[in-house]
Short mmCIF file of C-alpha atoms in Angstrom, two decimals:
data_model
loop_
_atom_site.label_atom_id
_atom_site.label_comp_id
_atom_site.label_asym_id
_atom_site.label_seq_id
_atom_site.Cartn_x
_atom_site.Cartn_y
_atom_site.Cartn_z
CA MET A 1 1.53 -7.52 -23.87
CA LYS A 2 -1.93 -5.03 -23.45
CA ASN A 3 -2.78 -7.12 -21.07
CA MET A 4 0.56 -6.61 -18.50
CA VAL A 5 0.76 -3.03 -19.46
CA LYS A 6 -3.70 -3.23 -18.31
CA ARG A 7 -1.73 -4.75 -15.14
CA ILE A 8 0.88 -2.48 -14.16
CA ILE A 9 -1.53 0.40 -14.61
CA THR A 10 -4.39 -1.56 -12.25
CA LEU A 11 -1.49 -2.04 -9.32
CA ASP A 12 -0.20 1.53 -9.98
CA VAL A 13 -2.64 2.99 -9.26
CA LEU A 14 -3.97 0.99 -6.12
CA ARG A 15 -0.55 2.20 -5.07
CA GLY A 16 -1.26 6.01 -5.60
CA PHE A 17 -4.78 4.98 -4.00
CA ALA A 18 -3.69 3.60 -1.52
CA LEU A 19 -0.73 6.27 -0.76
CA MET A 20 -3.65 9.18 -0.58
CA GLY A 21 -5.03 7.23 1.65
CA ILE A 22 -1.58 6.69 4.22
CA ILE A 23 -1.15 10.60 4.24
CA PHE A 24 -3.56 11.55 6.46
CA ILE A 25 -3.43 9.19 9.04
CA ASN A 26 0.41 9.20 8.84
CA ILE A 27 0.09 13.72 9.12
CA ARG A 28 -2.42 12.94 12.63
CA GLN A 29 -0.08 10.09 14.20
CA MET A 30 3.34 12.42 14.11
CA VAL A 31 2.16 15.56 14.32
CA PHE A 32 -0.89 16.10 17.51
CA GLY A 33 -2.67 18.55 17.11
CA THR A 34 -5.05 20.33 19.59
CA MET A 35 -7.49 19.11 21.43
CA GLU A 36 -10.08 21.27 21.10
CA PHE A 37 -12.33 20.38 17.88
CA ASN A 38 -14.44 22.82 15.90
CA SER A 39 -17.60 21.39 14.61
CA LEU A 40 -15.31 20.66 10.98
CA ASP A 41 -13.01 18.48 12.86
CA LEU A 42 -15.63 16.67 14.42
CA GLN A 43 -17.03 15.93 10.76
CA ILE A 44 -13.57 14.90 9.22
CA ILE A 45 -12.87 12.72 12.47
CA ARG A 46 -16.22 10.99 12.25
CA PHE A 47 -15.56 10.45 7.98
CA LEU A 48 -11.88 9.47 8.78
CA ASP A 49 -12.87 6.66 11.36
CA VAL A 50 -14.78 5.05 8.73
CA ALA A 51 -13.28 5.25 5.48
CA VAL A 52 -9.94 6.75 5.86
CA ASP A 53 -8.53 4.69 9.44
CA HIS A 54 -6.17 1.16 9.45
CA ARG A 55 -8.06 0.35 5.48
CA PHE A 56 -5.04 1.54 3.54
CA PHE A 57 -1.82 -0.02 5.37
CA VAL A 58 -4.60 -3.28 4.56
CA ILE A 59 -3.87 -2.35 0.48
CA PHE A 60 0.10 -1.52 0.68
CA SER A 61 0.56 -5.26 2.02
CA PHE A 62 -1.82 -6.48 -0.26
CA LEU A 63 0.66 -5.03 -3.20
CA PHE A 64 3.93 -6.06 -1.24
CA GLY A 65 2.51 -9.80 -1.77
CA VAL A 66 1.77 -8.85 -5.29
CA GLY A 67 4.92 -7.12 -5.95
CA PHE A 68 6.64 -10.42 -4.86
CA GLN A 69 5.29 -12.67 -6.49
CA LEU A 70 5.68 -11.21 -9.86
CA PHE A 71 9.38 -9.62 -8.73
CA LEU A 72 10.45 -13.52 -7.91
CA SER A 73 8.44 -14.80 -11.30
CA ARG A 74 10.29 -12.15 -13.91
CA ALA A 75 13.57 -12.66 -11.88
CA GLU A 76 12.83 -16.42 -13.58
CA ALA A 77 11.73 -14.66 -16.91
CA LYS A 78 14.39 -13.97 -17.15
CA GLY A 79 17.36 -16.13 -16.46
CA GLU A 80 18.42 -15.46 -13.05
CA SER A 81 19.42 -18.11 -11.70
CA LYS A 82 18.70 -16.92 -7.34
CA PRO A 83 16.03 -15.36 -7.88
CA CYS A 84 15.39 -16.05 -3.92
CA LEU A 85 18.40 -14.29 -2.78
CA LEU A 86 17.56 -11.26 -4.62
CA PHE A 87 13.86 -11.12 -3.27
CA LEU A 88 16.99 -10.99 0.12
CA ARG A 89 18.76 -8.34 -0.78
CA ARG A 90 16.00 -6.81 -1.79
CA LEU A 91 14.62 -7.11 1.34
CA PHE A 92 17.41 -5.92 2.90
CA ILE A 93 17.73 -2.75 1.19
CA LEU A 94 14.38 -2.35 2.31
CA PHE A 95 15.07 -3.16 6.17
CA LEU A 96 18.74 -0.23 5.87
CA ILE A 97 15.19 2.45 4.38
CA GLY A 98 13.11 1.80 6.48
CA LEU A 99 15.41 1.21 10.21
CA VAL A 100 16.23 4.90 9.07
CA HIS A 101 12.73 6.10 8.21
CA HIS A 102 11.93 4.91 11.75
CA TYR A 103 14.19 7.52 13.27
CA PHE A 104 12.00 9.99 11.85
CA GLN A 105 8.95 8.76 11.38
CA PRO A 106 7.84 5.66 15.08
CA GLY A 107 5.84 2.53 13.76
CA GLU A 108 6.41 3.06 10.59
CA THR A 109 5.88 0.19 8.06
CA LEU A 110 8.68 0.09 6.04
CA LEU A 111 10.72 -2.01 8.93
CA ILE A 112 7.54 -4.02 9.59
CA TYR A 113 7.86 -5.52 5.65
CA ALA A 114 10.59 -6.41 4.82
CA VAL A 115 10.80 -8.80 8.14
CA ILE A 116 7.71 -10.27 7.61
CA GLY A 117 8.26 -10.45 4.07
CA LEU A 118 10.84 -13.31 4.86
CA ILE A 119 7.87 -15.48 5.99
CA LEU A 120 7.15 -14.86 2.42
CA LEU A 121 9.80 -17.17 1.13
CA PRO A 122 8.44 -20.87 1.80
CA PHE A 123 5.28 -20.05 0.00
CA TYR A 124 6.27 -19.34 -3.23
CA LYS A 125 7.38 -22.40 -4.97
CA LEU A 126 3.95 -24.10 -3.13
CA LYS A 127 -0.16 -24.00 -4.93
CA SER A 128 -2.82 -20.93 -5.25
CA SER A 129 -5.16 -22.89 -3.74
CA PHE A 130 -2.47 -24.09 -0.82
CA VAL A 131 -1.75 -20.30 -0.74
CA LEU A 132 -5.11 -19.05 -0.70
CA VAL A 133 -6.57 -20.96 2.06
CA ALA A 134 -3.17 -20.10 4.56
CA GLY A 135 -3.90 -16.15 3.19
CA ILE A 136 -7.46 -16.43 4.74
CA VAL A 137 -7.06 -18.55 7.45
CA VAL A 138 -4.56 -16.02 9.14
CA THR A 139 -6.18 -12.90 7.94
CA LEU A 140 -9.34 -13.82 9.88
CA ALA A 141 -6.95 -14.78 12.96
CA GLY A 142 -5.81 -11.62 12.82
CA LEU A 143 -9.15 -10.00 13.33
CA TYR A 144 -8.49 -11.28 16.81
CA LEU A 145 -4.40 -11.71 16.94
CA GLY A 146 -4.11 -7.68 15.78
CA PRO A 147 -2.51 -5.70 12.58
CA ILE A 148 0.43 -7.29 12.42
CA VAL A 149 -0.65 -10.72 11.40
CA VAL A 150 -3.59 -9.14 9.31
CA THR A 151 -0.15 -7.80 6.97
CA PHE A 152 0.90 -10.97 6.47
CA GLY A 153 -2.70 -12.91 5.61
CA MET A 154 -3.23 -10.14 3.26
CA PHE A 155 0.59 -10.76 2.03
CA LEU A 156 -0.39 -14.15 0.65
CA LEU A 157 -3.52 -13.12 -0.49
CA GLY A 158 -1.38 -10.89 -2.32
CA HIS A 159 0.66 -13.43 -4.00
CA TRP A 160 -2.31 -15.56 -4.04
CA SER A 161 -3.43 -12.96 -7.05
CA GLY A 162 -0.12 -12.98 -8.42
CA LEU A 163 -0.24 -16.43 -9.15
CA ILE A 164 -3.58 -16.55 -10.84
CA GLY A 165 -2.50 -14.03 -12.68
CA LEU A 166 -4.96 -11.55 -11.39
CA PHE A 167 -4.12 -8.27 -12.95
CA GLN A 168 -3.03 -9.24 -15.70
CA ASN A 169 -6.78 -10.78 -16.56
CA PRO A 170 -8.69 -9.04 -14.30
CA SER A 171 -11.47 -9.98 -17.10
CA ARG A 172 -11.46 -13.92 -16.07
CA TYR A 173 -11.71 -13.55 -12.34
CA LYS A 174 -14.76 -10.00 -13.05
CA GLN A 175 -17.62 -12.58 -11.28
CA GLY A 176 -15.26 -13.06 -9.07
CA LEU A 177 -14.40 -9.92 -8.28
CA ARG A 178 -18.09 -8.70 -8.85
CA ILE A 179 -19.50 -10.86 -5.35
CA THR A 180 -16.39 -9.94 -3.00
CA GLN A 181 -17.02 -6.75 -4.46
CA VAL A 182 -20.58 -6.25 -2.81
CA VAL A 183 -20.13 -8.91 0.35
CA SER A 184 -16.99 -6.30 1.37
CA LEU A 185 -19.82 -3.25 0.93
CA LEU A 186 -22.35 -5.12 2.59
CA LEU A 187 -20.30 -5.93 5.75
CA ILE A 188 -18.55 -2.22 5.42
CA ILE A 189 -21.53 -1.31 8.29
CA PRO A 190 -21.88 -4.45 10.21
CA MET A 191 -17.65 -4.77 10.47
CA TYR A 192 -18.11 -0.56 12.24
CA PHE A 193 -20.47 -1.69 14.36
CA ALA A 194 -18.30 -4.42 15.14
CA GLN A 195 -15.36 -2.15 15.29
CA GLN A 196 -16.94 0.00 17.56
CA SER A 197 -18.10 -2.69 20.32
CA ILE A 198 -14.41 -4.44 20.75
CA MET A 199 -13.21 -0.67 21.37
CA ASN A 200 -16.28 0.09 23.81
CA SER A 201 -15.70 -3.29 25.78
CA THR A 202 -11.74 -4.22 25.52
CA GLY A 203 -10.58 -0.61 24.24
CA ALA A 204 -8.37 -3.01 22.00
CA LEU A 205 -8.04 -0.60 19.01
CA ASP A 206 -5.66 -2.68 16.58
CA VAL A 207 -8.04 -5.69 17.21
CA ALA A 208 -11.03 -3.58 16.60
CA LEU A 209 -9.80 -1.42 13.32
CA ALA A 210 -8.29 -4.56 11.40
CA VAL A 211 -12.42 -5.92 11.85
CA GLY A 212 -13.64 -2.48 11.06
CA GLY A 213 -10.81 -1.90 8.47
CA LEU A 214 -10.67 -5.19 6.25
CA PRO A 215 -14.30 -4.49 4.47
CA VAL A 216 -13.65 -1.26 3.40
CA SER A 217 -9.96 -2.40 1.95
CA ILE A 218 -10.87 -4.95 -0.50
CA PHE A 219 -14.25 -3.05 -1.02
CA TYR A 220 -11.99 0.09 -2.30
CA VAL A 221 -9.63 -3.08 -4.35
CA THR A 222 -12.23 -5.22 -5.86
CA THR A 223 -13.83 -1.39 -7.36
CA LEU A 224 -11.04 -0.35 -8.74
CA THR A 225 -9.57 -3.56 -9.82
CA LEU A 226 -12.84 -3.37 -11.90
CA LEU A 227 -12.62 0.30 -13.09
CA MET A 228 -9.66 -0.04 -14.38
CA ARG A 229 -10.49 -2.43 -16.59
CA HIS A 230 -11.92 0.05 -19.19
CA GLY A 231 -9.04 2.51 -21.30
CA VAL A 232 -11.63 5.83 -19.87
CA VAL A 233 -10.99 5.27 -16.34
CA GLN A 234 -7.20 4.22 -16.74
CA LYS A 235 -6.85 8.16 -19.10
CA LEU A 236 -9.06 10.00 -15.95
CA LEU A 237 -6.48 8.01 -13.15
CA ALA A 238 -3.91 7.94 -14.93
CA PRO A 239 -2.67 11.01 -12.59
CA LEU A 240 -2.03 8.53 -9.46
CA ALA A 241 -0.88 6.07 -11.21
CA SER A 242 2.36 7.70 -11.34
CA LEU A 243 2.03 8.01 -7.70
CA GLY A 244 2.02 4.70 -7.88
CA ARG A 245 4.84 4.50 -9.62
CA MET A 246 7.03 5.94 -7.06
CA ALA A 247 5.61 5.77 -4.57
CA LEU A 248 8.89 4.82 -2.38
CA THR A 249 9.91 7.65 -3.38
CA ASN A 250 6.74 9.75 -2.18
CA TYR A 251 6.30 8.32 0.82
CA LEU A 252 9.70 8.49 3.02
CA MET A 253 8.67 12.56 0.71
CA GLN A 254 5.42 13.10 2.93
CA THR A 255 6.98 12.90 5.71
CA VAL A 256 10.62 15.45 5.24
CA ILE A 257 7.78 17.67 4.18
CA ILE A 258 4.80 16.55 6.61
CA LEU A 259 7.94 17.09 9.45
CA MET A 260 9.55 20.75 7.84
CA LEU A 261 5.01 21.60 8.32
CA SER A 262 5.51 20.72 11.72
CA ASN A 263 8.40 22.75 12.55
CA LEU A 264 7.92 26.08 10.02
CA LEU A 265 5.07 26.70 10.97
CA ASP A 266 4.89 25.63 15.11
CA TRP A 267 1.73 23.09 14.55
CA PRO A 268 2.70 20.87 17.69
CA GLY A 269 -0.72 20.77 20.28
CA THR A 270 -2.25 23.72 18.09
CA VAL A 271 -3.05 22.45 14.50
CA HIS A 272 -6.28 21.72 14.03
CA VAL A 273 -6.67 18.51 11.80
CA SER A 274 -9.36 20.44 9.14
CA THR A 275 -5.85 22.68 9.06
CA GLN A 276 -4.10 18.73 9.05
CA MET A 277 -6.69 17.30 6.57
CA ILE A 278 -5.86 20.15 3.91
CA ALA A 279 -1.99 20.20 4.07
CA ALA A 280 -1.73 16.25 3.11
CA ALA A 281 -3.97 17.08 0.09
CA ALA A 282 -1.78 19.99 -1.31
CA ILE A 283 1.06 17.47 -0.27
CA LEU A 284 -0.24 15.27 -2.55
CA LEU A 285 -1.09 17.12 -5.50
CA LEU A 286 2.17 18.88 -5.21
CA GLN A 287 3.13 14.75 -5.57
CA ILE A 288 0.95 14.48 -8.60
CA ILE A 289 2.59 17.54 -10.45
CA SER A 290 5.89 15.76 -9.84
CA SER A 291 6.00 12.46 -10.62
CA THR A 292 4.07 12.87 -13.24
CA LEU A 293 6.53 15.67 -15.33
CA ILE A 294 9.62 13.46 -13.18
CA LEU A 295 8.21 9.70 -15.11
CA LYS A 296 8.13 11.73 -18.33
CA ARG A 297 11.94 11.79 -18.16
CA PHE A 298 12.70 8.65 -16.05
CA ARG A 299 11.99 5.28 -15.52
CA MET A 300 11.11 5.35 -12.11
CA GLY A 301 11.86 7.23 -9.02
CA PRO A 302 14.84 8.38 -6.75
CA VAL A 303 14.53 5.98 -4.32
CA GLU A 304 12.88 2.75 -6.33
CA TYR A 305 15.80 3.10 -8.63
CA LEU A 306 18.93 3.52 -5.53
CA TRP A 307 16.31 0.31 -4.07
CA ARG A 308 16.27 -1.65 -7.99
CA LEU A 309 20.52 -0.75 -7.90
CA GLY A 310 21.16 -2.42 -4.28
CA THR A 311 18.77 -5.09 -5.37
CA TYR A 312 20.86 -6.48 -9.06
CA GLY A 313 23.98 -4.58 -8.88
CA ARG A 314 24.79 -1.54 -11.72
CA GLN A 315 25.75 -3.94 -14.38
CA ARG A 316 22.74 -6.30 -14.14
CA MET A 317 20.99 -2.94 -14.21
CA LEU A 318 22.25 -1.93 -17.90
CA LYS A 319 21.56 -5.28 -19.44
CA GLN A 320 18.19 -5.14 -18.26
CA ARG A 321 18.08 -1.17 -19.96
#
């Protein structure tokens, strides 16, 4: 039971961490501000370029793969006769949510996840070694083909981590996690220069960001996973875990709040990057507080509840309680 709790906390923290990074990118993509940058704006842009841009969607993609494996394995453990059908229902509801969200934030990821998630199903019963090799090959191919391919590669690697029980027993894989952490750290600078070189020579922005972002994403995930082995870290990051437990609700609400602020404060064409970052940080603080309070009274966030209700139906939801 202890390992199960630790695994859940670690995944929630990773979701919350990914959500923190994504809002700092989405707010700039959703609201184009002034092109007259002050010195603070330029420093923030440099930091985002190295540590944030294209770094956090990779983590979400990895976690989607983990969730895929956990969802189906738990459904089988509960005696569900058609777990894959349940997963298809889950994807369909995600597709509908993404379709609505896409209207307000074109280019959002939920639609992409719902479609690419279909390709995961044939990999469910395959051996972990095959899934690992496939995940590495597809991810490396994505460095040349772009973020959509990287996304599926991370789906597979997340699925593989679920198959081997990485988050159930991270201590068992401590050495592998540490080696991966160190290698990814060493690759951050050379891969960043490779990113800049690709952008300058070809203009292929998506490919360049995929190259530069991958080692940073891997370093974040391995570092947090190793840190979460310690109880004191779990307590310190509990607010981040609350944010992650309501990741879908908070992701959608970020769009709502950003658009409201943009309209109320007349941001388009005038807002500075520094102002956007302050607003994003304030939104995150508000969501951490609200998520913590909501989860003291309810098992999950409102959108998570609707997603689960649509997947299982009311009767099975009641039985699971």
